[in-house]
XYZ file of C-alpha atoms in Angstrom:
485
model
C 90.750 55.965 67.897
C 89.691 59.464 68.104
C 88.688 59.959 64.327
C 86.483 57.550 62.004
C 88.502 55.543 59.609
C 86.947 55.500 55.434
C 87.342 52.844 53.493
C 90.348 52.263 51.968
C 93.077 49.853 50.324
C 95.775 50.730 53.132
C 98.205 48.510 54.786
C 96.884 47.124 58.324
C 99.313 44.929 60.884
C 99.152 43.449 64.080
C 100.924 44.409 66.850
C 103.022 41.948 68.194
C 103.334 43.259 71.542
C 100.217 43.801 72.352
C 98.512 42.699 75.938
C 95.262 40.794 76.063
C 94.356 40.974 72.320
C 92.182 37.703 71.741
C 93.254 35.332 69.068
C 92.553 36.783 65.521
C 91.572 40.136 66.559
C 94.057 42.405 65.100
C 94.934 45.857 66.416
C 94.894 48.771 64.278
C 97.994 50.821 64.522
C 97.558 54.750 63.365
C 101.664 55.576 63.402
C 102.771 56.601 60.445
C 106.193 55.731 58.749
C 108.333 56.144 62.346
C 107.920 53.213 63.778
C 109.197 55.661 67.021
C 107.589 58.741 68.139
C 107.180 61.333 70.939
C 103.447 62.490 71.449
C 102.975 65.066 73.825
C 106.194 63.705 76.225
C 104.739 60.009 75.790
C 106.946 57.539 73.972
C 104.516 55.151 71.653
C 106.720 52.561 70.140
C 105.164 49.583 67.476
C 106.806 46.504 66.252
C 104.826 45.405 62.667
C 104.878 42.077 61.625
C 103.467 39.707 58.558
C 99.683 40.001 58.021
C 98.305 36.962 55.865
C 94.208 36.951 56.130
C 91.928 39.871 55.688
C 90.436 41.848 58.249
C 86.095 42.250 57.788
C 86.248 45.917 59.058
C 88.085 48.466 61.222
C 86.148 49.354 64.426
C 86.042 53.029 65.082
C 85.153 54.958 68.484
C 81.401 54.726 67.880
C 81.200 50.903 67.590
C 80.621 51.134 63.884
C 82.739 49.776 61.027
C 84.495 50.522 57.710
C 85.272 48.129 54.924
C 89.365 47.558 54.667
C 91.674 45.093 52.866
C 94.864 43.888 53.479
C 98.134 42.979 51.431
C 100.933 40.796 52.488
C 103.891 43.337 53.541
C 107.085 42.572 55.306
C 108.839 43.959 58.507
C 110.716 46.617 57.636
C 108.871 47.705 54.234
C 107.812 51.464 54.208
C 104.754 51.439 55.207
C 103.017 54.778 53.483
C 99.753 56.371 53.994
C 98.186 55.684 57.230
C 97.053 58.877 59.056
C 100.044 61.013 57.115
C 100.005 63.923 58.991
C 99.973 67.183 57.364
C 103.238 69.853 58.046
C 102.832 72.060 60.952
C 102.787 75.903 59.434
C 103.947 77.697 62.004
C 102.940 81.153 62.041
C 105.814 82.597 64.576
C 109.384 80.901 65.104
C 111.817 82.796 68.145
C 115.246 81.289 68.146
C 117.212 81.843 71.889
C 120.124 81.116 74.262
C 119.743 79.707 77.618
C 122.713 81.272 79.833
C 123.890 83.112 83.000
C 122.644 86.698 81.809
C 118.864 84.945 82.209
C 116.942 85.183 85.646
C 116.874 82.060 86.754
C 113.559 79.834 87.902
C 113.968 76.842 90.416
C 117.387 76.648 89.875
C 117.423 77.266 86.338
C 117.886 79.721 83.783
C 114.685 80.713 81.991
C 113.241 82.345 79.154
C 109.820 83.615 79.265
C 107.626 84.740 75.897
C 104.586 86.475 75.764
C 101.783 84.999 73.549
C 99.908 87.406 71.513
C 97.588 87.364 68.730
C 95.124 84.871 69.506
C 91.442 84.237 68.344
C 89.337 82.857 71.066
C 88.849 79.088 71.364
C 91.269 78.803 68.862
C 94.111 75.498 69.016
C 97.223 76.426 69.227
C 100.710 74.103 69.438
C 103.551 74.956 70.780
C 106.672 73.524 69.844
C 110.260 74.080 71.203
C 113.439 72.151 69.919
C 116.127 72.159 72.072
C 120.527 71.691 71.107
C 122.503 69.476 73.301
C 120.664 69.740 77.023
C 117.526 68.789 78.383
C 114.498 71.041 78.647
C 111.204 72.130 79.695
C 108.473 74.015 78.000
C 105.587 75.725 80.384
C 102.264 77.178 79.330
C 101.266 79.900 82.008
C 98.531 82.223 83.389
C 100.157 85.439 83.272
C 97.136 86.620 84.899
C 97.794 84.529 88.075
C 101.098 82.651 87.692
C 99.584 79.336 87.332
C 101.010 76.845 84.625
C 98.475 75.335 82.756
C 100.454 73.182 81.000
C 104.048 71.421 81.142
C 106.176 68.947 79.212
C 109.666 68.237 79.976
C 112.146 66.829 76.853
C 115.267 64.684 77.608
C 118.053 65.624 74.971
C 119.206 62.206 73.230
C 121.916 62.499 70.694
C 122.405 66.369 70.631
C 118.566 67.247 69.761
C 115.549 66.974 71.815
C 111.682 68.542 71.219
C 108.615 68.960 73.264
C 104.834 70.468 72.590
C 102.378 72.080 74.164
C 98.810 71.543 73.086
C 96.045 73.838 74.359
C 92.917 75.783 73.080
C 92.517 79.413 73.932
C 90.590 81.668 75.986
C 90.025 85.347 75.194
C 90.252 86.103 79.151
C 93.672 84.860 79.827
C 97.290 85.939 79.163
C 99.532 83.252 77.688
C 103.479 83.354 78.617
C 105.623 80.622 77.496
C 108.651 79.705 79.654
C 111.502 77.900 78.419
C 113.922 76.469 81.287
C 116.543 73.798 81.481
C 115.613 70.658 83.768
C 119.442 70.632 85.199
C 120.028 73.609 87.055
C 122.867 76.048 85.517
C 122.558 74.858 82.104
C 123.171 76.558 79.317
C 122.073 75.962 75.511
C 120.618 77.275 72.206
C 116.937 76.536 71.566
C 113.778 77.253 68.962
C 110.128 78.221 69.923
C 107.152 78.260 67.486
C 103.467 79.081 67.668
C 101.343 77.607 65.200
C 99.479 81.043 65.854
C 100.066 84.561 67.276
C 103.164 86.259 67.967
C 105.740 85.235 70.667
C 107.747 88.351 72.700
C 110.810 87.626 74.559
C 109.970 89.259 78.233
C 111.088 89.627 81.530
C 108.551 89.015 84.496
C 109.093 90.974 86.899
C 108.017 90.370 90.510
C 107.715 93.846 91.649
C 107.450 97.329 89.456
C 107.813 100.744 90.733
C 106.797 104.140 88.894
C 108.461 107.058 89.718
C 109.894 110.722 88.650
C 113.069 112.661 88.686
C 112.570 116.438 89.527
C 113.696 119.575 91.048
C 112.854 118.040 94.863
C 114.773 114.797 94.620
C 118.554 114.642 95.780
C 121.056 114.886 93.352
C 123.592 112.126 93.007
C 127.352 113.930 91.205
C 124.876 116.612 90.414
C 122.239 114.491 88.431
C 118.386 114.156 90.370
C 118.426 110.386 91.990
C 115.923 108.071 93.684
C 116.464 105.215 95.624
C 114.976 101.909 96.745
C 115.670 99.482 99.303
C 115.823 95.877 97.657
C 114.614 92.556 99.808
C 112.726 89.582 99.468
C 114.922 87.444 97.534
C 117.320 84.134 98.155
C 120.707 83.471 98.305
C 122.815 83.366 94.617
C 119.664 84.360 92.992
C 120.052 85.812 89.645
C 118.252 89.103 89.934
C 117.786 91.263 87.182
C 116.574 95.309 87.420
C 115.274 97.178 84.324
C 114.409 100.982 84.254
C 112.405 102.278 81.590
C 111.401 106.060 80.517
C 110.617 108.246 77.851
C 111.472 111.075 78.996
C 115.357 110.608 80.078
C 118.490 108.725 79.474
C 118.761 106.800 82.796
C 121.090 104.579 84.414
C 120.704 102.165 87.187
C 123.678 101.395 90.746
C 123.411 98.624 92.828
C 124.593 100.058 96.121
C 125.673 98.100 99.350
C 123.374 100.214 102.081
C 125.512 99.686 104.840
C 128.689 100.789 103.187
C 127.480 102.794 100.702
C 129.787 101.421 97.956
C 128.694 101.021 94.310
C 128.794 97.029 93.484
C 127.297 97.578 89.703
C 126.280 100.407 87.678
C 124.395 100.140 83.961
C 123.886 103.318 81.917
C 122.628 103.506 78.005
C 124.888 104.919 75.479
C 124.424 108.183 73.423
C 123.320 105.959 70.376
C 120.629 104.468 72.690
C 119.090 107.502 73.764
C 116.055 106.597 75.962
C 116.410 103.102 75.971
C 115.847 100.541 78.837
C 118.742 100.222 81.370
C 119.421 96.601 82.301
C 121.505 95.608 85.027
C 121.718 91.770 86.208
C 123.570 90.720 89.670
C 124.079 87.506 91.379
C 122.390 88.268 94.914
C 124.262 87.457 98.306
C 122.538 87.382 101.669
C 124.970 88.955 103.520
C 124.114 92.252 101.883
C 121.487 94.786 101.862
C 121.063 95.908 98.830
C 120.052 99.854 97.804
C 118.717 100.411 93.760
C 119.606 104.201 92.587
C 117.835 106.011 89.705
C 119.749 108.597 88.158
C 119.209 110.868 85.181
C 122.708 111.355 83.139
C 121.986 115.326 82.622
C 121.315 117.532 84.944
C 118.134 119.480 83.474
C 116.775 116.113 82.227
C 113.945 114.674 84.633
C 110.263 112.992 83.971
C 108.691 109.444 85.037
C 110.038 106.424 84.651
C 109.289 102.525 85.768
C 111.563 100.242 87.599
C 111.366 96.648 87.505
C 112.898 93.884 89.139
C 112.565 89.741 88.234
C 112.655 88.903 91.928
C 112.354 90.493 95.405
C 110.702 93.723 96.301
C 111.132 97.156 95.755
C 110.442 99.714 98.316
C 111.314 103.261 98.049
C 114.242 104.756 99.690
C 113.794 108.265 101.489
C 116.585 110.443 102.237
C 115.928 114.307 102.025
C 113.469 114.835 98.914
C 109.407 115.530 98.567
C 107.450 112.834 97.141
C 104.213 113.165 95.056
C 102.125 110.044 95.507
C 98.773 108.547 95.592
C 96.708 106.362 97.685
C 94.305 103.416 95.416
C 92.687 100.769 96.099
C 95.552 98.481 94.916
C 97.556 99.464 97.547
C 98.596 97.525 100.570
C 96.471 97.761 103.557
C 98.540 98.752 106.661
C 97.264 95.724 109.465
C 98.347 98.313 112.514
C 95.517 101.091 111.115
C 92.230 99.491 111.197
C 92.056 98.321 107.557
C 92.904 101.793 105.860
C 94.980 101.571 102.232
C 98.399 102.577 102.718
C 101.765 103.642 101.096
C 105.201 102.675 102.387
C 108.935 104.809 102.759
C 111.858 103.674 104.434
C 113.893 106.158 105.343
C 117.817 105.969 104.450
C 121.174 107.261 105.095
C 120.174 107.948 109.277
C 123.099 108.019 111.793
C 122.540 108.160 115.557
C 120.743 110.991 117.154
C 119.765 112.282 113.437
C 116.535 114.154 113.331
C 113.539 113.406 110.975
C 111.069 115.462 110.001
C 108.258 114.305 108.193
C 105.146 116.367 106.617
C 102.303 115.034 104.936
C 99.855 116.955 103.692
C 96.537 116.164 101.019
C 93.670 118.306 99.728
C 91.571 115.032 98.974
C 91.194 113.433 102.665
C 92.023 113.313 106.018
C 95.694 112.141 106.698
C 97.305 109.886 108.751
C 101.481 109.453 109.274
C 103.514 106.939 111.203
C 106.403 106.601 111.893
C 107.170 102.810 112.029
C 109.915 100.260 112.991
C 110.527 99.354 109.171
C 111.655 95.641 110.577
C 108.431 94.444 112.388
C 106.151 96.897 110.927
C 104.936 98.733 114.218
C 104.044 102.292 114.605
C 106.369 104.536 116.844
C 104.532 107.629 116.189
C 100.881 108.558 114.825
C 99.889 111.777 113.678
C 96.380 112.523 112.680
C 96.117 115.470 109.844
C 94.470 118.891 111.225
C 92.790 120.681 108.469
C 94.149 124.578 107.095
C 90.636 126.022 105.842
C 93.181 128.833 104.450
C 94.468 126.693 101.365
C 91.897 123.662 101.960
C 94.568 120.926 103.299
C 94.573 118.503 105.530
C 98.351 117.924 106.975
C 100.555 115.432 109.140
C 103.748 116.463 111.317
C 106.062 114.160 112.943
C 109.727 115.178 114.387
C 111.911 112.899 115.630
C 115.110 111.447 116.815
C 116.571 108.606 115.253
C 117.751 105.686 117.070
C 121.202 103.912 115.307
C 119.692 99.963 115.885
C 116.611 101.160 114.802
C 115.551 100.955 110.824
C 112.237 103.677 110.494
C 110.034 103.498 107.761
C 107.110 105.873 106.700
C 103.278 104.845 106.370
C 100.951 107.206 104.503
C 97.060 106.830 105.151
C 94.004 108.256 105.501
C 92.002 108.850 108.915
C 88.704 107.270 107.726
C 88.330 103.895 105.908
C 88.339 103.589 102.055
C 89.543 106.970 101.031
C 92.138 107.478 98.343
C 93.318 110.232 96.461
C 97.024 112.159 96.055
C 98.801 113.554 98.468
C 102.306 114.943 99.093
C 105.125 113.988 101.863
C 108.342 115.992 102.340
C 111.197 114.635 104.468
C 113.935 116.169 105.641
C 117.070 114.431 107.652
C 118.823 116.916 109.376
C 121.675 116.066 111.173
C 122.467 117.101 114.964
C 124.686 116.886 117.666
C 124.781 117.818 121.581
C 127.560 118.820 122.856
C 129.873 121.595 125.104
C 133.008 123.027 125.590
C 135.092 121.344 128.375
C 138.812 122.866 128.689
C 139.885 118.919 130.096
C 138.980 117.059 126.893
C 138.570 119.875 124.016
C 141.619 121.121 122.100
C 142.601 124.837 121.557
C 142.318 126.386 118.030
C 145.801 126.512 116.267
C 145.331 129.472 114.617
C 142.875 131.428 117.007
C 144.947 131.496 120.429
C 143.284 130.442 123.996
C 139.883 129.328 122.453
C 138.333 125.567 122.229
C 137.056 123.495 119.491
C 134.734 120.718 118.655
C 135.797 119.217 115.429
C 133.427 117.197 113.651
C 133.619 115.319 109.786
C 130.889 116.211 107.498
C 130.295 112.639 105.515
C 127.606 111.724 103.079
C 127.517 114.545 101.303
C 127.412 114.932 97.107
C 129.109 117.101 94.597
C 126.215 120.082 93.769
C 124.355 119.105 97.278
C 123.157 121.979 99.578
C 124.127 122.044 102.763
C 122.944 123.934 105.579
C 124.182 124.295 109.400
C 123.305 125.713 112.405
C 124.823 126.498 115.261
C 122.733 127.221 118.979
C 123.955 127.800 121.960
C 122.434 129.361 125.086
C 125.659 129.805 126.993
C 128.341 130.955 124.724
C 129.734 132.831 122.149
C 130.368 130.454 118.732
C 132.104 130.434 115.338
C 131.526 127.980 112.816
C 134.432 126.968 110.420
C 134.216 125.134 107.187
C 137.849 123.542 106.659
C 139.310 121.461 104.360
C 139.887 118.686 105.647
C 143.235 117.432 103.626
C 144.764 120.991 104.019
């Protein structure tokens, strides 16, 4: 017994089924008028019967004893006022729905609260109550990921209930996670806190921050950014959120190798601002590309991107990026230990040229130009310093490779330096190519001279384009035509 029992005229039975009780020493049962209950996912069950002599005492944990009498009391008789226990008060109550709009965890749809609010040291319960399927309450470290505590309820007869117990400490983050124990199921439920403050919230394995301005490429007019999506299983439930303050956003879900839009979220007028959520069911025979758009024109600013699995890594096309190398970032295992940002580079077609510049007024640089698939550099470039505006600057220019995927890595030259910088890329397209009177056609309209024709893809409404023309040998017109007329 785990609290000392004062003397009292209470009703006191043996327990019947008891193991290796001697002969006339009588158990002391603390349940209450249940003679069922669940305690902390253990089932304690106690049959009472007839008590006819009186006991001397009651031992307690310390060895020492408490006066007690007995009265004769049937089975089945209500047996009232041992160890009532008092009504939980509980200080925050969340009421939710498990289904298929939920990220799912092991299988299962989940839930996940944050726990806010809380004193230091201080005990907290945590109770969830569960309609018509089987569940399981966690208790984790949002610091580290780590469940500190977990109890799993079996639904009987429509309604089922678990609790957590635990006491507090100011250096940890609670979240509470709520998932059914048979995968794909679906149900209504009720979390309390005897203390603090539950929020519903998404965690997200990976966040990006990022802004929409003048440099980026403009999607139907409207600034974009993009980012390449991996790292996640097979009809995984993957949900992205995009967040700003700045600008009414909405979120695509683009197949990269087609370049078709698969799912597109947007907020309304009324919802000016507001989070864009868009939730998929993933596939593994696609590669998946995440777009960023602003819905006006003229309205830009920073914004963060989150998604509940996988990982985000930013998507490069033609646009100038303004980042910053920390301490927190990755460091790149092919450059002696130096921190590191990462690009890949989209939308390249064979022979496609790629010109990349970084340049950074707080340290040496260092570019590569890397295999994005195993992570290898395919061209270095150490920065050379310009003492007329103070910069240091990286240059690489080359030509892309159809089975290759390419990928950017932005470092410094010596160890542990950080500090902002600023990479442009630029994706011109070009072709080789002559004049050859056995396999070229003649102009229709412009008698006795040949023509190349070639389809100009890829390309959005408001985009500038730019072509050139060289040749050493002749003398060249270019034509823009439509292509239907």
């Amino acid at each position: 017994m785990s609290e000392q029992m004062t003397k009292s005229n209470q009703d006191i039975f043996y327990n019947s089924t008891a193991e290796n009780s001697g002969a006339g020493e009588p158990l002391v049962n603390l349940e209450n008028t249940y003679a069922s209950s669940s305690i902390m996912g253990t089932d304690i069950t106690s049959d009472f019967v007839k008590v006819d002599e009186s006991l001397q005492g009651l031992l307690t944990d310390s060895g020492s004893y408490t006066e007690a009498t007995t009265e004769e009391t049937n089975v089945g008789d209500t047996i009232t006022g041992i160890n009532e226990a008092e009504p939980l008060i509980f200080s925050d109550t969340e009421t939710g729905v498990l289904d298929n709009s939920d990220p799912t965890y092991q299988g299962s749809y989940s839930d996940v609260y944050r726990l806010d609010g809380l004193g230091n040291n201080e005990a907290i319960i945590l109770h969830l109550e569960g309609f018509g399927f089987s569940h399981s309450l966690e208790l984790i470290n949002g610091g580290t990921g780590e469940i500190i505590s977990q109890y799993d309820a079996i639904e009987s007869e429509g309604t089922s209930f678990n609790e957590v117990m635990f006491s507090t400490e100011n250096d940890i983050e609670y979240l509470v996670r709520i998932t059914s124990i048979e995968n794909q199921i679906t149900g209504e439920y009720t979390l309390a806190t005897t203390s603090g403050e539950l929020t519903e919230t998404l965690i997200f394995s990976d966040t990006e921050t990022g802004v929409l301005d003048n440099s980026d490429p403009t999607y139907q007019g409207r600034p974009q950014d993009e980012y390449i999506l991996r790292g996640f299983g097979d009809q995984e439930t993957v949900i992205l959120n995009l967040d700003s303050a700045v600008f009414s956003g909405s979120l695509q879900l683009v197949n990269r190798e087609t370049g078709e839009v698969i799912h597109q979220s947007q907020v309304t007028e009324s919802d000016e601002n507001a989070p864009v959520q868009l939730a998929f069911t993933s596939s593994s025979d696609l590669e998946y590309l995440v777009r960023v758009i602003s819905l006006e024109e003229t309205a830009m600013g920073s914004y963060t991107l989150g998604a509940t699995s996988g990982q985000l890594t930013p998507g490069v096309s033609d646009q100038t990026i303004q980042g910053s190398i920390t301490e927190d970032d990755e460091v790149y295992r092919f450059w002696g230990g130096r921190y590191s940002d990462r690009y890949d580079i989209t939308n390249l077609s064979d022979f496609q040229t790629i010109n990349i510049e970084l340049t950074s007024s707080d340290y040496n640089t260092m570019l590569f130009l890397v295999n994005a698939d195993t992570g290898r550099y395919i061209v270095p470039n150490r920065g050379s310093y310009n003492s007329e505006d103070g910069t240091y600057s990286s240059n690489i220019t080359y030509k892309a490779r159809a089975d290759v995927n390419y990928a950017i890595v932005v470092s410094s030259f010596s160890r542990l330096q950080v500090g902002d910088y600023t990479l442009d890329v630029k994706t011109n397209f070009s072709v080789n190519a002559g004049f050859d009177q056995n396999d070229d056609d003649f102009h229709p309209i412009i008698r006795n001279r040949l023509m190349d024709n070639y389809l100009l893809s890829d390309v959005q409404v408001g985009e500038d384009v730019e072509i050139n023309l060289n040749s050493g040998s002749s003398n060249n017109l270019v034509q823009l035509i439509n292509k239907d007329t």
